[in-house]
Structures are given as structure tokens and as C-alpha cells.
Amino acid sequence: MLLSDLGAEVIRVDRLPPTNGSAPDDLGRMTADALGRGRKSIAVDLKSSDGLGTVLTLLNGADGLVEGFRPGVMERLGLGPEACHTQNPRLVYGRMTGWGQDGEMSQRAGHDLNYIALAGVLDHIGEPDRPPTVPLNLIGDFGGGGLLLAFGMVSAMLEAKTSGKGQVVDASMAEGSALLMTMMYELSGRGLWNHNRAANMNDGGAHFYSVYATADDKHVAVAAMEPKFYADLLDCLGLDARALPDQWDREGWPALRSVFADVFRTRTRDEWSALLEGTDSCVTPVLSMRESPHHPHNISRNAFVEVDGITQPAPAPRFSRTSAQVQRGLAAPGQHTVELLRNAGFGDEKIETLLKNGTLAISDEGARP
């Protein structure tokens, strides 16, 4: 999705649609609907020799390939790095797994929560007297996983422009999650991190970096770390710093949290938003996904777009010259089969033969050559 948003032509190689009336993979379809924007689709039977040859031919014109199977699956299909680099030596081969391509756990199943648990991330998120909080699947799947893989792909493709040689990008979600914790690991190594949950300045332990309930049982986020912003916050809340413990007096944090909690309970979330608008108090409303697209700032930035009737985040980051944009909505499996093969040099007779023998599929019979 990220690469497509930034202008790449991305082709998704789909399985052939089921012909026996079996139900589709609901979870897979749901996540594809959410994240599948911007791709073209070709539906291929990769277990046939003709299907394998078709994909290898497509690789002739590709800069990169991304796969997310367990280690060894692509090799068994005949599409491992060695076979693909024989076809296209400058191809960047991106591999996404939970545990990495080798190592003791490389063949074990897992999900985001497992990866961030092993990486030393999960244990530090949540309240001190409760089990760790599940932080959505943002850290392992998308931050330590997808974002770092995209970064690795772009970096390796840039290098290939100079060297003319491709390589394998081995992206492990567990290792990527640990990498995102570098600052906290450094603080721990210097003896500056309290390993109890919610006991540090940026994990909810500090009164000035936390979330508070408002009069309408909604919430505001407070992140006034720097002294000048903290002073502005106290002024906005009507609090006298001289009557309170010092901001960085950790022994005083529980008492200060209680004071802040009482004050924020005196107004609704939206009343606080209006009162603090234009200040540097570092207080913002905690918005839901239903609310965020309608916030004035997000509207002014066009931070959300609508694709196929679904409101979703717009491409990011912004570029001054080559504007990022959603190229298309979710493609049906095989929607671009004929177009892509024609562009790769396949003749209509060859395409028709592959369709008839079941190697390929198209989503619209009207698209047959």
C-alpha cells in the first residue's frame, strides 16, 4: 500500500478464485479490503508449470518482489530468491515473517502480539497492577513489520540502481518491534528506566504525559513534557506551581495526577478543547476513528480520503513535487490479468490458452482477449 501510494506500480499475484463453492477466507478478505488499495491483480495457479513461468516472466520487468509466507514456502513453489535472481539479477526480494528467515523459532506460527512480547515491547505497555495492554497490532505488523520492510525495499532498490545487483531483504516483525524500542533499551542500559509499568515519563507514569477523563466520560491526552509547555498547562488549568510538587519530583507524581484528574473532570472534552485551543499546553481530545476525519485540522490537511465508500487515512508523507495519491481501490482477483500479461509481451493467443487450461483467471469475462 505504501509503495503504491508513493507512485509504484504494484501487482498482486492472487490465488485462483475457488470454483467448488467454498467460502472465501473472511479474515483475509477483510484485511485485503482495508489494505489492498492501489494494486493491480493477476490470478495465477502457482502450482502449475505454466503459472510459475508466467510469474517469472513478469519478474523481468520488476524492481522488487515481496512475499509473506513461512520460510521455505516460496522455494517449494519455485519462486525462491535463487530462481528469481536467475531470472532478474537486479531484483530486490523482500521477505516478511514474524521471526525471520532462520533461527530457532523461524518455522513457528505467531501473530503481532507474540512478536512484540518476545521483543521486550509488550511487557512495558499498560497499568502496573494489571496484565500488559494489547496495543492493537500497530507495533509488530505495521510499524516494525510493514513500514520497515517498505524502508528496506526502497533502500535496496536505490542501491541496485548503482550496483545492478539485487538482494534479499529479511524483515522480521519481532526484530523490527525491538528496533522501535531502541530509546527505551538505551534508557534501561543506562539505569534510567523503571521496569515497572506506568512508572516512566512516557509510559503513562508521569502526570504530565497521560490520559484524563472529562466530565462527559470522554478523554483528553496530556503531553506537556518541556518546562515551558508544562507552565502553560498549569496556567490553563488554573494551578499555582508554587503550591505543587516539582514537575520532575517522581515522588510527587501520584499526588499531581490526582490534582490533574480532579481538574479535568470539571469540564467536558470538547469544552477543554475549546478552552485550550491556540495554547501550547499540549492537550488534545482523544478522538475515535469516527471522529478523527471530521476534526478541523484533519479536514484542513485533507488527512483522510474516501476509497470505494470507505473513509481511510490519506497517503503519507507529503511530497512537494511528486504528490502521493491512492491509485485505485481494491482490485478483484484477476482484474488486470490480461492487461498485465499483454504489457509483459504475452500475445492474446497465449493468454487465451492459459485461461482455458486453468493457469490464469480473470474477474470479468468481458476482459477476455
GROMACS .gro file of C-alpha atoms in nm:
model
  369
    1MET     CA    1   0.000   0.000   0.000
    2LEU     CA    2   0.274   0.245   0.096
    3LEU     CA    3   0.476   0.184  -0.220
    4SER     CA    4   0.168   0.217  -0.438
    5ASP     CA    5   0.060   0.540  -0.264
    6LEU     CA    6   0.401   0.685  -0.346
    7GLY     CA    7   0.367   0.604  -0.716
    8ALA     CA    8   0.494   0.249  -0.769
    9GLU     CA    9   0.308   0.009  -0.994
   10VAL     CA   10   0.229  -0.278  -0.760
   11ILE     CA   11   0.099  -0.609  -0.892
   12ARG     CA   12  -0.059  -0.855  -0.651
   13VAL     CA   13  -0.036  -1.221  -0.752
   14ASP     CA   14  -0.365  -1.370  -0.630
   15ARG     CA   15  -0.468  -1.730  -0.593
   16LEU     CA   16  -0.724  -1.856  -0.840
   17PRO     CA   17  -1.076  -1.793  -0.705
   18PRO     CA   18  -1.238  -2.109  -0.560
   19THR     CA   19  -1.454  -2.300  -0.809
   20ASN     CA   20  -1.601  -2.557  -0.568
   21GLY     CA   21  -1.833  -2.319  -0.387
   22SER     CA   22  -1.612  -2.300  -0.079
   23ALA     CA   23  -1.638  -1.986   0.129
   24PRO     CA   24  -1.362  -1.725   0.098
   25ASP     CA   25  -1.121  -1.657   0.380
   26ASP     CA   26  -1.324  -1.393   0.567
   27LEU     CA   27  -1.030  -1.262   0.771
   28GLY     CA   28  -0.804  -1.247   0.467
   29ARG     CA   29  -1.073  -1.073   0.263
   30MET     CA   30  -1.143  -0.825   0.542
   31THR     CA   31  -0.780  -0.721   0.574
   32ALA     CA   32  -0.740  -0.710   0.196
   33ASP     CA   33  -1.035  -0.473   0.172
   34ALA     CA   34  -0.873  -0.245   0.429
   35LEU     CA   35  -0.518  -0.251   0.296
   36GLY     CA   36  -0.545  -0.370  -0.062
   37ARG     CA   37  -0.582  -0.033  -0.230
   38GLY     CA   38  -0.355   0.069  -0.514
   39ARG     CA   39  -0.265  -0.272  -0.659
   40LYS     CA   40  -0.334  -0.439  -0.988
   41SER     CA   41  -0.422  -0.808  -0.966
   42ILE     CA   42  -0.330  -1.114  -1.167
   43ALA     CA   43  -0.477  -1.451  -1.062
   44VAL     CA   44  -0.238  -1.740  -1.124
   45ASP     CA   45  -0.210  -2.107  -1.032
   46LEU     CA   46   0.145  -2.105  -0.893
   47LYS     CA   47   0.148  -2.484  -0.857
   48SER     CA   48   0.141  -2.531  -1.233
   49SER     CA   49   0.449  -2.503  -1.452
   50ASP     CA   50   0.273  -2.254  -1.680
   51GLY     CA   51   0.174  -2.040  -1.379
   52LEU     CA   52   0.527  -2.042  -1.244
   53GLY     CA   53   0.664  -1.946  -1.583
   54THR     CA   54   0.413  -1.665  -1.612
   55VAL     CA   55   0.520  -1.507  -1.283
   56LEU     CA   56   0.889  -1.549  -1.363
   57THR     CA   57   0.830  -1.367  -1.692
   58LEU     CA   58   0.658  -1.081  -1.507
   59LEU     CA   59   0.967  -1.051  -1.287
   60ASN     CA   60   1.176  -0.950  -1.588
   61GLY     CA   61   1.037  -0.600  -1.563
   62ALA     CA   62   1.011  -0.576  -1.185
   63ASP     CA   63   1.229  -0.385  -0.938
   64GLY     CA   64   1.114  -0.584  -0.637
   65LEU     CA   65   0.910  -0.876  -0.509
   66VAL     CA   66   0.750  -0.901  -0.165
   67GLU     CA   67   0.630  -1.225  -0.005
   68GLY     CA   68   0.495  -1.308   0.339
   69PHE     CA   69   0.499  -1.688   0.367
   70ARG     CA   70   0.682  -1.900   0.624
   71PRO     CA   71   1.046  -1.966   0.533
   72GLY     CA   72   1.079  -2.225   0.258
   73VAL     CA   73   0.734  -2.191   0.102
   74MET     CA   74   0.846  -1.974  -0.190
   75GLU     CA   75   1.138  -2.208  -0.256
   76ARG     CA   76   0.897  -2.503  -0.277
   77LEU     CA   77   0.687  -2.308  -0.526
   78GLY     CA   78   0.995  -2.248  -0.740
   79LEU     CA   79   0.995  -1.875  -0.665
   80GLY     CA   80   1.271  -1.850  -0.405
   81PRO     CA   81   1.543  -1.585  -0.428
   82GLU     CA   82   1.782  -1.803  -0.629
   83ALA     CA   83   1.526  -1.876  -0.901
   84CYS     CA   84   1.408  -1.515  -0.914
   85HIS     CA   85   1.761  -1.372  -0.929
   86THR     CA   86   1.844  -1.612  -1.212
   87GLN     CA   87   1.551  -1.453  -1.396
   88ASN     CA   88   1.630  -1.095  -1.290
   89PRO     CA   89   1.967  -1.034  -1.117
   90ARG     CA   90   1.876  -0.681  -1.005
   91LEU     CA   91   1.553  -0.786  -0.831
   92VAL     CA   92   1.512  -0.684  -0.466
   93TYR     CA   93   1.346  -0.975  -0.287
   94GLY     CA   94   1.154  -0.869   0.024
   95ARG     CA   95   1.059  -1.131   0.281
   96MET     CA   96   0.821  -1.061   0.569
   97THR     CA   97   0.796  -1.305   0.859
   98GLY     CA   98   0.736  -1.288   1.230
   99TRP     CA   99   1.063  -1.445   1.343
  100GLY     CA  100   1.299  -1.409   1.046
  101GLN     CA  101   1.418  -1.647   0.777
  102ASP     CA  102   1.627  -1.857   1.018
  103GLY     CA  103   1.675  -1.908   1.388
  104GLU     CA  104   1.521  -2.135   1.648
  105MET     CA  105   1.162  -2.008   1.605
  106SER     CA  106   1.161  -1.935   1.232
  107GLN     CA  107   0.909  -2.210   1.149
  108ARG     CA  108   0.669  -2.138   1.434
  109ALA     CA  109   0.334  -1.967   1.385
  110GLY     CA  110   0.271  -1.636   1.552
  111HIS     CA  111   0.097  -1.301   1.537
  112ASP     CA  112   0.175  -0.939   1.624
  113LEU     CA  113   0.115  -0.996   1.996
  114ASN     CA  114   0.364  -1.284   2.004
  115TYR     CA  115   0.631  -1.083   1.824
  116ILE     CA  116   0.609  -0.775   2.046
  117ALA     CA  117   0.603  -0.999   2.355
  118LEU     CA  118   0.932  -1.165   2.263
  119ALA     CA  119   1.087  -0.833   2.154
  120GLY     CA  120   1.057  -0.681   2.502
  121VAL     CA  121   0.784  -0.437   2.399
  122LEU     CA  122   0.457  -0.571   2.538
  123ASP     CA  123   0.572  -0.601   2.899
  124HIS     CA  124   0.612  -0.223   2.923
  125ILE     CA  125   0.264  -0.120   2.799
  126GLY     CA  126  -0.026  -0.084   3.041
  127GLU     CA  127  -0.110  -0.033   3.405
  128PRO     CA  128   0.119  -0.159   3.684
  129ASP     CA  129  -0.144  -0.370   3.861
  130ARG     CA  130  -0.289  -0.536   3.550
  131PRO     CA  131  -0.159  -0.758   3.268
  132PRO     CA  132   0.009  -0.574   2.979
  133THR     CA  133  -0.230  -0.391   2.748
  134VAL     CA  134  -0.279  -0.519   2.393
  135PRO     CA  135  -0.181  -0.211   2.185
  136LEU     CA  136  -0.372  -0.302   1.865
  137ASN     CA  137  -0.148  -0.469   1.605
  138LEU     CA  138   0.033  -0.149   1.516
  139ILE     CA  139   0.379  -0.221   1.654
  140GLY     CA  140   0.461  -0.563   1.511
  141ASP     CA  141   0.252  -0.589   1.196
  142PHE     CA  142   0.267  -0.233   1.071
  143GLY     CA  143   0.545  -0.039   1.245
  144GLY     CA  144   0.815  -0.299   1.300
  145GLY     CA  145   0.685  -0.501   1.006
  146GLY     CA  146   0.536  -0.326   0.705
  147LEU     CA  147   0.700   0.014   0.748
  148LEU     CA  148   1.047  -0.130   0.795
  149LEU     CA  149   1.003  -0.370   0.505
  150ALA     CA  150   0.899  -0.080   0.279
  151PHE     CA  151   1.201   0.118   0.400
  152GLY     CA  152   1.427  -0.180   0.333
  153MET     CA  153   1.279  -0.234  -0.014
  154VAL     CA  154   1.326   0.130  -0.117
  155SER     CA  155   1.681   0.135   0.022
  156ALA     CA  156   1.781  -0.186  -0.157
  157MET     CA  157   1.619  -0.078  -0.485
  158LEU     CA  158   1.807   0.252  -0.466
  159GLU     CA  159   2.135   0.060  -0.414
  160ALA     CA  160   2.052  -0.169  -0.705
  161LYS     CA  161   2.032   0.131  -0.937
  162THR     CA  162   2.407   0.176  -0.877
  163SER     CA  163   2.529  -0.181  -0.837
  164GLY     CA  164   2.295  -0.351  -1.080
  165LYS     CA  165   2.257  -0.629  -0.824
  166GLY     CA  166   1.954  -0.732  -0.625
  167GLN     CA  167   1.949  -0.882  -0.278
  168VAL     CA  168   1.718  -1.029  -0.015
  169VAL     CA  169   1.556  -0.806   0.248
  170ASP     CA  170   1.481  -1.027   0.553
  171ALA     CA  171   1.224  -0.834   0.759
  172SER     CA  172   1.133  -0.987   1.096
  173MET     CA  173   0.841  -0.832   1.281
  174ALA     CA  174   0.993  -0.930   1.615
  175GLU     CA  175   1.326  -0.763   1.533
  176GLY     CA  176   1.152  -0.459   1.385
  177SER     CA  177   0.947  -0.419   1.702
  178ALA     CA  178   1.262  -0.436   1.913
  179LEU     CA  179   1.423  -0.174   1.689
  180LEU     CA  180   1.136   0.065   1.761
  181MET     CA  181   1.223   0.024   2.133
  182THR     CA  182   1.584   0.143   2.087
  183MET     CA  183   1.535   0.455   2.300
  184MET     CA  184   1.385   0.257   2.587
  185TYR     CA  185   1.660  -0.008   2.563
  186GLU     CA  186   1.919   0.268   2.587
  187LEU     CA  187   1.750   0.420   2.892
  188SER     CA  188   1.737   0.076   3.051
  189GLY     CA  189   2.106   0.018   2.979
  190ARG     CA  190   2.193   0.347   3.146
  191GLY     CA  191   1.987   0.260   3.454
  192LEU     CA  192   1.734   0.532   3.375
  193TRP     CA  193   1.431   0.312   3.312
  194ASN     CA  194   1.193   0.184   3.580
  195HIS     CA  195   1.089  -0.164   3.467
  196ASN     CA  196   0.753  -0.139   3.641
  197ARG     CA  197   0.475  -0.046   3.400
  198ALA     CA  198   0.344   0.313   3.409
  199ALA     CA  199   0.644   0.434   3.609
  200ASN     CA  200   0.834   0.640   3.349
  201MET     CA  201   0.788   0.971   3.177
  202ASN     CA  202   0.649   0.833   2.851
  203ASP     CA  203   0.460   0.518   2.954
  204GLY     CA  204   0.178   0.679   3.149
  205GLY     CA  205   0.368   0.706   3.475
  206ALA     CA  206   0.413   1.085   3.462
  207HIS     CA  207   0.115   1.307   3.537
  208PHE     CA  208   0.216   1.540   3.253
  209TYR     CA  209   0.217   1.257   2.994
  210SER     CA  210  -0.107   1.074   3.041
  211VAL     CA  211  -0.478   1.050   2.960
  212TYR     CA  212  -0.752   1.200   3.176
  213ALA     CA  213  -1.128   1.150   3.189
  214THR     CA  214  -1.351   1.452   3.140
  215ALA     CA  215  -1.696   1.541   3.274
  216ASP     CA  216  -1.870   1.358   2.988
  217ASP     CA  217  -1.664   1.040   3.040
  218LYS     CA  218  -1.455   1.111   2.732
  219HIS     CA  219  -1.082   1.177   2.748
  220VAL     CA  220  -0.804   1.424   2.677
  221ALA     CA  221  -0.438   1.343   2.610
  222VAL     CA  222  -0.181   1.549   2.802
  223ALA     CA  223   0.183   1.558   2.688
  224ALA     CA  224   0.336   1.871   2.842
  225MET     CA  225   0.691   1.746   2.897
  226GLU     CA  226   0.904   2.056   2.845
  227PRO     CA  227   0.903   2.312   3.129
  228LYS     CA  228   0.758   2.595   2.916
  229PHE     CA  229   0.473   2.377   2.796
  230TYR     CA  230   0.413   2.246   3.148
  231ALA     CA  231   0.397   2.601   3.278
  232ASP     CA  232   0.143   2.685   3.009
  233LEU     CA  233  -0.061   2.380   3.108
  234LEU     CA  234  -0.067   2.476   3.476
  235ASP     CA  235  -0.174   2.828   3.383
  236CYS     CA  236  -0.456   2.696   3.163
  237LEU     CA  237  -0.573   2.464   3.442
  238GLY     CA  238  -0.566   2.744   3.696
  239LEU     CA  239  -0.299   2.574   3.909
  240ASP     CA  240  -0.022   2.750   4.101
  241ALA     CA  241   0.314   2.576   4.052
  242ARG     CA  242   0.435   2.710   4.388
  243ALA     CA  243   0.167   2.508   4.568
  244LEU     CA  244   0.252   2.184   4.392
  245PRO     CA  245   0.542   1.936   4.393
  246ASP     CA  246   0.802   1.998   4.124
  247GLN     CA  247   0.720   1.861   3.779
  248TRP     CA  248   1.008   1.610   3.788
  249ASP     CA  249   0.968   1.504   4.151
  250ARG     CA  250   0.869   1.141   4.091
  251GLU     CA  251   0.756   1.104   4.449
  252GLY     CA  252   0.502   1.376   4.381
  253TRP     CA  253   0.364   1.229   4.058
  254PRO     CA  254   0.074   1.036   4.221
  255ALA     CA  255  -0.047   1.346   4.403
  256LEU     CA  256  -0.014   1.561   4.091
  257ARG     CA  257  -0.201   1.300   3.887
  258SER     CA  258  -0.487   1.321   4.135
  259VAL     CA  259  -0.492   1.702   4.112
  260PHE     CA  260  -0.496   1.690   3.732
  261ALA     CA  261  -0.768   1.424   3.732
  262ASP     CA  262  -0.993   1.636   3.952
  263VAL     CA  263  -0.947   1.944   3.733
  264PHE     CA  264  -1.012   1.768   3.403
  265ARG     CA  265  -1.332   1.621   3.547
  266THR     CA  266  -1.478   1.973   3.576
  267ARG     CA  267  -1.539   2.019   3.202
  268THR     CA  268  -1.636   1.809   2.903
  269ARG     CA  269  -1.379   1.700   2.649
  270ASP     CA  270  -1.500   1.950   2.391
  271GLU     CA  271  -1.510   2.231   2.646
  272TRP     CA  272  -1.144   2.164   2.727
  273SER     CA  273  -1.063   2.158   2.357
  274ALA     CA  274  -1.222   2.498   2.308
  275LEU     CA  275  -1.061   2.644   2.620
  276LEU     CA  276  -0.710   2.523   2.531
  277GLU     CA  277  -0.728   2.598   2.159
  278GLY     CA  278  -0.432   2.809   2.048
  279THR     CA  279  -0.224   2.733   2.360
  280ASP     CA  280   0.098   2.535   2.395
  281SER     CA  281  -0.040   2.325   2.679
  282CYS     CA  282  -0.003   2.008   2.468
  283VAL     CA  283  -0.358   1.890   2.538
  284THR     CA  284  -0.566   1.729   2.265
  285PRO     CA  285  -0.900   1.549   2.259
  286VAL     CA  286  -0.889   1.171   2.236
  287LEU     CA  287  -1.087   1.105   1.919
  288SER     CA  288  -1.237   0.786   1.783
  289MET     CA  289  -1.197   0.668   1.424
  290ARG     CA  290  -1.547   0.804   1.363
  291GLU     CA  291  -1.448   1.147   1.492
  292SER     CA  292  -1.090   1.197   1.368
  293PRO     CA  293  -1.171   1.255   0.997
  294HIS     CA  294  -1.403   1.541   1.098
  295HIS     CA  295  -1.158   1.734   1.316
  296PRO     CA  296  -1.089   2.079   1.165
  297HIS     CA  297  -0.713   2.022   1.147
  298ASN     CA  298  -0.752   1.691   0.965
  299ILE     CA  299  -1.001   1.849   0.727
  300SER     CA  300  -0.764   2.138   0.654
  301ARG     CA  301  -0.485   1.892   0.573
  302ASN     CA  302  -0.706   1.652   0.374
  303ALA     CA  303  -0.568   1.386   0.607
  304PHE     CA  304  -0.838   1.134   0.512
  305VAL     CA  305  -0.971   1.017   0.177
  306GLU     CA  306  -1.266   0.808   0.067
  307VAL     CA  307  -1.192   0.500  -0.141
  308ASP     CA  308  -1.476   0.275  -0.256
  309GLY     CA  309  -1.704   0.432   0.003
  310ILE     CA  310  -1.463   0.375   0.293
  311THR     CA  311  -1.306   0.669   0.476
  312GLN     CA  312  -0.939   0.592   0.539
  313PRO     CA  313  -0.607   0.769   0.603
  314ALA     CA  314  -0.464   0.956   0.306
  315PRO     CA  315  -0.117   0.871   0.171
  316ALA     CA  316   0.172   0.998   0.382
  317PRO     CA  317   0.420   1.161   0.395
  318ARG     CA  318   0.365   1.466   0.172
  319PHE     CA  319   0.595   1.545  -0.120
  320SER     CA  320   0.641   1.892  -0.267
  321ARG     CA  321   0.676   1.777  -0.628
  322THR     CA  322   0.564   1.414  -0.669
  323SER     CA  323   0.230   1.407  -0.494
  324ALA     CA  324   0.133   1.080  -0.327
  325GLN     CA  325  -0.216   0.953  -0.404
  326VAL     CA  326  -0.433   0.645  -0.392
  327GLN     CA  327  -0.412   0.495  -0.739
  328ARG     CA  328  -0.722   0.275  -0.719
  329GLY     CA  329  -0.940   0.084  -0.480
  330LEU     CA  330  -0.925  -0.288  -0.405
  331ALA     CA  331  -0.887  -0.495  -0.722
  332ALA     CA  332  -1.082  -0.817  -0.768
  333PRO     CA  333  -0.857  -1.123  -0.807
  334GLY     CA  334  -0.757  -1.140  -1.171
  335GLN     CA  335  -0.898  -0.799  -1.261
  336HIS     CA  336  -0.582  -0.697  -1.451
  337THR     CA  337  -0.465  -1.039  -1.572
  338VAL     CA  338  -0.499  -0.966  -1.943
  339GLU     CA  339  -0.363  -0.612  -1.921
  340LEU     CA  340  -0.055  -0.714  -1.725
  341LEU     CA  341   0.032  -1.007  -1.949
  342ARG     CA  342  -0.007  -0.801  -2.262
  343ASN     CA  343   0.228  -0.542  -2.111
  344ALA     CA  344   0.475  -0.824  -2.040
  345GLY     CA  345   0.474  -0.929  -2.405
  346PHE     CA  346   0.225  -1.217  -2.398
  347GLY     CA  347   0.014  -1.250  -2.713
  348ASP     CA  348  -0.362  -1.285  -2.696
  349GLU     CA  349  -0.346  -1.645  -2.820
  350LYS     CA  350  -0.106  -1.741  -2.542
  351ILE     CA  351  -0.320  -1.563  -2.281
  352GLU     CA  352  -0.634  -1.741  -2.405
  353THR     CA  353  -0.457  -2.077  -2.386
  354LEU     CA  354  -0.351  -2.011  -2.023
  355LEU     CA  355  -0.706  -1.908  -1.934
  356LYS     CA  356  -0.855  -2.219  -2.093
  357ASN     CA  357  -0.617  -2.461  -1.920
  358GLY     CA  358  -0.688  -2.307  -1.580
  359THR     CA  359  -0.348  -2.148  -1.523
  360LEU     CA  360  -0.494  -1.797  -1.503
  361ALA     CA  361  -0.823  -1.639  -1.403
  362ILE     CA  362  -0.993  -1.310  -1.480
  363SER     CA  363  -1.259  -1.130  -1.277
  364ASP     CA  364  -1.464  -1.015  -1.576
  365GLU     CA  365  -1.535  -1.239  -1.877
  366GLY     CA  366  -1.569  -0.921  -2.082
  367ALA     CA  367  -1.195  -0.869  -2.038
  368ARG     CA  368  -1.102  -1.187  -2.228
  369PRO     CA  369  -0.869  -1.115  -2.522
   0.00000   0.00000   0.00000
